[in-house]
Tab-separated table of C-alpha atoms in Angstrom:
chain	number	residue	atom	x	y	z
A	196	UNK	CA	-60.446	60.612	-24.687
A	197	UNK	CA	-58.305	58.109	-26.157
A	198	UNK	CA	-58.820	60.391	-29.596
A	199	UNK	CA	-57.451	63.967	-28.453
A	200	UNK	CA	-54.588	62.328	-26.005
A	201	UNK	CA	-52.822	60.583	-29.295
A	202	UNK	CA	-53.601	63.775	-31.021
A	203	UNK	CA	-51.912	66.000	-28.739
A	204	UNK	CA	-48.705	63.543	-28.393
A	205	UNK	CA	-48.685	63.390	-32.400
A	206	UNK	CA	-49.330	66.798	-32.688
A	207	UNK	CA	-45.682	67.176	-30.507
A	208	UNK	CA	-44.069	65.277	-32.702
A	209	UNK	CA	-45.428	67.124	-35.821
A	210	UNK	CA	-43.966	70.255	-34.157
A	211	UNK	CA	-40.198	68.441	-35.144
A	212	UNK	CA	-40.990	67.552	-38.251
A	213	UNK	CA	-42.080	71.231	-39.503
A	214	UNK	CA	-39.192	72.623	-37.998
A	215	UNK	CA	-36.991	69.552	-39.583
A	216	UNK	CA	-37.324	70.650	-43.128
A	217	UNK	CA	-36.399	74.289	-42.694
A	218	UNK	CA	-32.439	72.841	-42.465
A	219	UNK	CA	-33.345	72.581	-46.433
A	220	UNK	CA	-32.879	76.285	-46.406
A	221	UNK	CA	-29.874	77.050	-45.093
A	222	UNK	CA	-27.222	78.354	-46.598
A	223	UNK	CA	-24.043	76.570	-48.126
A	224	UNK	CA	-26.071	74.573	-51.110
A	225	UNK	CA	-27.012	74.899	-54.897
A	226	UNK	CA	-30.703	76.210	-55.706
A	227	UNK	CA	-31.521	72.345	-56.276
A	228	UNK	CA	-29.275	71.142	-53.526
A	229	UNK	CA	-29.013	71.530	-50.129
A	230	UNK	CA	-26.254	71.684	-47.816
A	231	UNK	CA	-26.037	68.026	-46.846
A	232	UNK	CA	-23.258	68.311	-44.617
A	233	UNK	CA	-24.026	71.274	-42.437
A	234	UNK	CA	-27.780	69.695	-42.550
A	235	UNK	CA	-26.163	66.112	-40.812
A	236	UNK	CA	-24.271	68.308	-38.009
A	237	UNK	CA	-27.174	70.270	-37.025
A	238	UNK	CA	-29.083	67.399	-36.679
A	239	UNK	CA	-26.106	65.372	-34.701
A	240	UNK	CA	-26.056	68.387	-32.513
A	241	UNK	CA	-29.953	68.237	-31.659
A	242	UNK	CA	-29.541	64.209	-30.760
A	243	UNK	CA	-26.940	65.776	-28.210
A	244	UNK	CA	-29.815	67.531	-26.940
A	245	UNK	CA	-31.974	64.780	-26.956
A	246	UNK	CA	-29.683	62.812	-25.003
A	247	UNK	CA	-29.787	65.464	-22.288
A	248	UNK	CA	-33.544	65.947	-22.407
A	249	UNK	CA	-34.292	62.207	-22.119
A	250	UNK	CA	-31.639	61.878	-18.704
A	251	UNK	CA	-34.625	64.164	-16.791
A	252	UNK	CA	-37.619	62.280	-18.154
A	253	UNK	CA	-39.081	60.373	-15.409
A	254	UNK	CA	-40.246	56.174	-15.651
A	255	UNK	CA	-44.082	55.664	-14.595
A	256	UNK	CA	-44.371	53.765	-11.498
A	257	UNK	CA	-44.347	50.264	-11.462
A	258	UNK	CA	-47.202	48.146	-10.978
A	259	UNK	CA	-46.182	45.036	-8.945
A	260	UNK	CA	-48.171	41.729	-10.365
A	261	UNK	CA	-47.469	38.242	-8.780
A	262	UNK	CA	-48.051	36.323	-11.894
A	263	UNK	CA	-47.049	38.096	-15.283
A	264	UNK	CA	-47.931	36.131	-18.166
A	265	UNK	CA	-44.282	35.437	-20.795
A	266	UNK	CA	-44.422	38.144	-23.310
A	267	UNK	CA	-44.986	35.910	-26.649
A	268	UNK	CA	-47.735	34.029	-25.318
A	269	UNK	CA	-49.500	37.828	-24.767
A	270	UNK	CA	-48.145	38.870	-27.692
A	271	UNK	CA	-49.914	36.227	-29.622
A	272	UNK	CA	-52.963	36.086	-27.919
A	273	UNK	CA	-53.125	40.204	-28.952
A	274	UNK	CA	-52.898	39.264	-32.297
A	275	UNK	CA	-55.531	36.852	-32.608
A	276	UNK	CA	-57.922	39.768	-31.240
A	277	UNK	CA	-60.339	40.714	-33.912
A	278	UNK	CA	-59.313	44.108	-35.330
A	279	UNK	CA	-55.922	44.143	-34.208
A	280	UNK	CA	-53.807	43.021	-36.700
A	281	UNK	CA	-55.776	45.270	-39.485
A	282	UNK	CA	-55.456	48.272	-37.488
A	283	UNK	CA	-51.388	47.439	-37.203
A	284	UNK	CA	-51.428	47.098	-40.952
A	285	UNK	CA	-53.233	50.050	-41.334
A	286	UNK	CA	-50.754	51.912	-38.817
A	287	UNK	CA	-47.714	50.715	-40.356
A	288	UNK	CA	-48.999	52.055	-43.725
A	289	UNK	CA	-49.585	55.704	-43.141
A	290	UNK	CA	-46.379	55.977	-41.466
A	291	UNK	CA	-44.434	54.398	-43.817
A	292	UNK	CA	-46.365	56.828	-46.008
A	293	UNK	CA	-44.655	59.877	-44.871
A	294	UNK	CA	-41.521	58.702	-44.412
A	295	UNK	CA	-41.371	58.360	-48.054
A	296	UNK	CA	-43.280	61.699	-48.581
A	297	UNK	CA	-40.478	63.194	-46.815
A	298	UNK	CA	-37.654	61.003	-48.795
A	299	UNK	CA	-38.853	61.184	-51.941
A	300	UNK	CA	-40.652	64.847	-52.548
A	301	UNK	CA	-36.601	66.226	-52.428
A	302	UNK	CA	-36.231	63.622	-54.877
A	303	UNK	CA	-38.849	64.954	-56.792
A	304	UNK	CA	-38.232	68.451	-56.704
A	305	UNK	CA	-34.366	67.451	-57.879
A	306	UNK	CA	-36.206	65.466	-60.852
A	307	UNK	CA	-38.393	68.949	-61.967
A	308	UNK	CA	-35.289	71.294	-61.328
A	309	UNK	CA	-37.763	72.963	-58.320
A	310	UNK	CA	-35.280	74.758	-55.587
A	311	UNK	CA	-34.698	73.699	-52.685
A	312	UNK	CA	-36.786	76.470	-50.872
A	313	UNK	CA	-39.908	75.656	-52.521
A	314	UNK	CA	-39.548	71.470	-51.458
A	315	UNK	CA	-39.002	72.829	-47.648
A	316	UNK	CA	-41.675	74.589	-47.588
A	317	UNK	CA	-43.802	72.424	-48.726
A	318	UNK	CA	-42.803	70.013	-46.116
A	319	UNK	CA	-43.047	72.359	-43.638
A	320	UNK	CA	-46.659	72.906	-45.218
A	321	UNK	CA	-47.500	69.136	-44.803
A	322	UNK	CA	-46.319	69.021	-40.839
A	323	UNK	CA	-48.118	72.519	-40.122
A	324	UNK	CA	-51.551	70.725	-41.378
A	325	UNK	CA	-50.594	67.528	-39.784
A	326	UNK	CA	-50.909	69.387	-36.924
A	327	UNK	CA	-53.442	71.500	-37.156
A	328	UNK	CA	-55.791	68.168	-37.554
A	329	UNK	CA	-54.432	66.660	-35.010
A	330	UNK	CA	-55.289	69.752	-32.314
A	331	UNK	CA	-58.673	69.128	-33.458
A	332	UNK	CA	-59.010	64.911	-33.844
A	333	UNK	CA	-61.392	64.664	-30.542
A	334	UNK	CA	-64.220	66.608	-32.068
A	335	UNK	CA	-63.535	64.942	-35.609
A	336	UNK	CA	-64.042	61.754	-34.502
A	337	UNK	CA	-67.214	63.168	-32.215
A	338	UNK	CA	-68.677	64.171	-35.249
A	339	UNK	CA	-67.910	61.911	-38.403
A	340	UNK	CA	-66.969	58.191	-36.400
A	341	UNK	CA	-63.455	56.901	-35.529
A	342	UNK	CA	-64.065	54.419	-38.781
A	343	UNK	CA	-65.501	57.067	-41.483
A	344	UNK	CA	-62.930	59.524	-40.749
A	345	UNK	CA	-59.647	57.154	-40.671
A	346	UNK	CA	-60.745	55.283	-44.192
A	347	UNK	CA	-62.042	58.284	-46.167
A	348	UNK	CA	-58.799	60.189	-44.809
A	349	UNK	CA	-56.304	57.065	-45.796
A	350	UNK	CA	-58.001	57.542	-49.218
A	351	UNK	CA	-57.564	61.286	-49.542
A	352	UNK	CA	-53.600	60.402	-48.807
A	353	UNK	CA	-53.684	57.873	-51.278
A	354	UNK	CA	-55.162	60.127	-54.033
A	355	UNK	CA	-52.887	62.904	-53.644
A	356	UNK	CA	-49.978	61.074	-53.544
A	357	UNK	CA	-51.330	59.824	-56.819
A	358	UNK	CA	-51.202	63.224	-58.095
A	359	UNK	CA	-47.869	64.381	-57.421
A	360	UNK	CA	-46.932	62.229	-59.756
A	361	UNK	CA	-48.458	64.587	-62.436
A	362	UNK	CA	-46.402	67.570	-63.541
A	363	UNK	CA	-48.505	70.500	-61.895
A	364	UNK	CA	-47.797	74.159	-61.126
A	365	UNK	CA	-45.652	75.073	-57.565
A	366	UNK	CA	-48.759	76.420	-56.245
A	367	UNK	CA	-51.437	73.443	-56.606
A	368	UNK	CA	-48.003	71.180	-55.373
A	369	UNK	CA	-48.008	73.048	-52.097
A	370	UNK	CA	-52.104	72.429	-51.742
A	371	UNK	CA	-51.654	69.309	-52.010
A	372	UNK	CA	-49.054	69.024	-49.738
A	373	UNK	CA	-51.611	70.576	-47.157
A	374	UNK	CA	-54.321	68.352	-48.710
A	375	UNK	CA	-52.021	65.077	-47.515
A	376	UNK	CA	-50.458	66.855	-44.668
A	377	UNK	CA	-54.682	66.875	-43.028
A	378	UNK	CA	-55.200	63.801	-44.046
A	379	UNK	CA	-52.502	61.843	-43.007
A	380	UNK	CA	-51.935	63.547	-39.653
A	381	UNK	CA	-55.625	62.479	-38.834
A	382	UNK	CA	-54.446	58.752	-39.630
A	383	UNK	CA	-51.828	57.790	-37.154
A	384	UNK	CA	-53.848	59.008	-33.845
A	385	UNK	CA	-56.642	57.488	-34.533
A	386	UNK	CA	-54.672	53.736	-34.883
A	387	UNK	CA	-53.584	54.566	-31.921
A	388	UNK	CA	-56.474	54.798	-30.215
A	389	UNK	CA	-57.951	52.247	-31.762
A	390	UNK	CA	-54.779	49.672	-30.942
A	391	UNK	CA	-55.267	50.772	-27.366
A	392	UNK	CA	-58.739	50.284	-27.208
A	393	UNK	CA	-59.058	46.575	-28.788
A	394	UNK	CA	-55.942	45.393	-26.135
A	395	UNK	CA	-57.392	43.409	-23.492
A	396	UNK	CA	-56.530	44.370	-19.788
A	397	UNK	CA	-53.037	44.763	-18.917
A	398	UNK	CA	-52.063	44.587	-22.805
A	399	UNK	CA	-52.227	47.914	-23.558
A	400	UNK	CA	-48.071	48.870	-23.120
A	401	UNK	CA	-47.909	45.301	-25.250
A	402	UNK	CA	-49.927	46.711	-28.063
A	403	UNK	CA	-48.606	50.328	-28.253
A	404	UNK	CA	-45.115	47.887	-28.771
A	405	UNK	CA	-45.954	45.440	-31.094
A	406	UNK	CA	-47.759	49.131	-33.287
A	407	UNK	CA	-44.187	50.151	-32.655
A	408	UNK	CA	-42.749	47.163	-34.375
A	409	UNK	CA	-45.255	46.768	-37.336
A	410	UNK	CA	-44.357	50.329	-37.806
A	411	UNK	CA	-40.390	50.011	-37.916
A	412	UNK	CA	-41.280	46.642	-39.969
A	413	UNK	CA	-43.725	49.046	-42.124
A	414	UNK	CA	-40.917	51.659	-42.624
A	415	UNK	CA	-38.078	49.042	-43.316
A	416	UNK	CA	-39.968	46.897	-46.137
A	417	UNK	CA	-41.955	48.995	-47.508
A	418	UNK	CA	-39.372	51.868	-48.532
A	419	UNK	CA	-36.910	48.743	-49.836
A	420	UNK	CA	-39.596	47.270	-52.210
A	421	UNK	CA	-40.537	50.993	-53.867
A	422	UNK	CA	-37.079	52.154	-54.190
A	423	UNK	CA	-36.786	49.702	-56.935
A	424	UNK	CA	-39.594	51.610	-58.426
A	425	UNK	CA	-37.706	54.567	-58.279
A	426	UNK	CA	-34.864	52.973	-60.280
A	427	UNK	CA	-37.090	52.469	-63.348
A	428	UNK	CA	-39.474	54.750	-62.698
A	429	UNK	CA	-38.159	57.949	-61.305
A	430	UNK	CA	-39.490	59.466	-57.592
A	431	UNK	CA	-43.046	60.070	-59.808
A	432	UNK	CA	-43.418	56.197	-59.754
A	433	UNK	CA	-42.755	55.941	-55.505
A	434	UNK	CA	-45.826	58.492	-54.980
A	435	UNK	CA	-47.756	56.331	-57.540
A	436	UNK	CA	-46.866	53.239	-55.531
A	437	UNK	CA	-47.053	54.544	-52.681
A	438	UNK	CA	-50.635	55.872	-53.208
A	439	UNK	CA	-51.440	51.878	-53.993
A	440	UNK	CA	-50.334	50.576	-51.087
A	441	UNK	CA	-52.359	53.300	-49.228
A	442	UNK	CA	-55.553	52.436	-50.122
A	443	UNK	CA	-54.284	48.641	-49.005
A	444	UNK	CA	-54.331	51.112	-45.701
A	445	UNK	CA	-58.124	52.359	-46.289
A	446	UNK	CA	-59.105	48.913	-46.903
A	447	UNK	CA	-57.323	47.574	-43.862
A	448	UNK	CA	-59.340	50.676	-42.045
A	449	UNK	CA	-62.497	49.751	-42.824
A	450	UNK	CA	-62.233	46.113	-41.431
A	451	UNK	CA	-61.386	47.179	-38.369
A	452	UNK	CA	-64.494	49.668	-38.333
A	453	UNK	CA	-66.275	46.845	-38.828
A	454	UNK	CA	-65.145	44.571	-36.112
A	455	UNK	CA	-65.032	47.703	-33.815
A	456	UNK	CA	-68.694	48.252	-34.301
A	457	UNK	CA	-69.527	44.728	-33.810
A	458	UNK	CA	-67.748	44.315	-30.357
A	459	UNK	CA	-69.395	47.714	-28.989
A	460	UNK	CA	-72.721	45.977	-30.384
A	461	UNK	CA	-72.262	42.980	-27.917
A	462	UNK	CA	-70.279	44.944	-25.119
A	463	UNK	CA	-70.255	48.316	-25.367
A	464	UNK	CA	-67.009	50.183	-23.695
């Protein structure tokens, strides 16, 4: 049940990001600007919050081992499992993805004179899909295969991305916002599971970190490296890029299909 369990955490933390984008809309900016400033104290006021939510979360008990093995030797012996490092790659990708979805479409919109309203809502549109697949990623992968569904969704990301970079009407923008928003919501779960799945024994909290660190790794280079495409290029050229790199993602996918399907061959789980 690996599948639905990521899909109902992800599908929490899609809830955020829909709700994150309607601060575009309120009031105090130009039609093609928003209010930047009110937009930064809202959101410093709902880290307060945070804050106070995360006193009252409670730690998982502790499992007492005599002999822990050191953390880099573990570390490295993860990575030399077969499947793990693609499925990081892969991870790190579609993540990075969004994050420069999310920078980049207001940069966009600001390129084509669109207001303000009309980019938030089509953010909003992305994270409302994102969800919506991920409510339903259990029976997805029941029906279509863990490996069939994350590769030909990476690729549906990729192309749509590619098309944002072509002028189009408001109304075939905001499908394919919902278009990528299915697509690449169905994405991160399933590395997830998958990451979880390849650790060996008493790995598993190891994994989910070092996904957590190819991630922030993902998100750090790969936004520095196509910014400078946006200086000659314009936010068109990012979603280009970006689309590139994504299929890099797809490919990564597939290999780890492959090696998945060749363990469960010799020892099925």
């Amino acid at each position: 049940q690996y599948d639905s369990k990521f899909g109902h955490f992800t599908f929490a933390s899609a809830i955020g990001q829909t709700a994150g984008p309607l601060l575009l809309a309120l009031p105090g900016g130009t039609v093609e600007t928003p209010p930047v400033t009110l937009i930064f104290i809202v959101c410093g006021a709902f880290s307060v919050v945070l804050l106070g939510v995360s006193v009252f979360v409670r730690s998982s008990p502790h499992v007492h081992i005599e002999s822990r093995p050191r953390m880099l030797s573990s570390a490295l012996s993860l990575l030399r499992t077969r499947g793990l490092p693609r499925a990081l790659i892969a991870g790190s990708i579609v993540l990075a993805s969004v994050d420069l979805f999310l920078a980049y479409l207001p940069a966009l919109g600001h390129d084509r004179k669109i207001a303000a309203v009309l980019i938030s809502v089509m953010l909003v549109v992305r994270s409302m899909f994102s969800m919506f697949s991920r409510l339903f990623l259990g029976p997805m992968v029941r029906v279509f295969g863990r490996k069939r569904l994350m590769v030909f969704t990476i690729a549906i990301s990729a192309i749509v991305l590619i098309c944002f970079a072509i002028p189009l009407p408001i109304a075939v923008l905001m499908l394919l916002s919902a278009i990528y928003g299915f697509a690449i919501g169905t994405c991160q779960p399933i590395t997830m599971s998958w990451i979880s799945e390849l650790a060996t024994p008493g790995t598993r909290g190891l994994a989910m970190s070092l996904r957590l660190a190819s991630n922030r790794l993902g998100q750090t280079v790969l936004p520095s490296l196509l910014g400078t495409v946006a200086a000659a290029t314009g936010a068109a050229g990012v979603f280009v890029a970006t689309g590139i790199v994504l299929f890099g993602g797809a490919w990564s996918g597939a290999a780890v299909g492959e090696v998945e399907s060749e363990d469960d061959a010799a020892d099925p789980i």
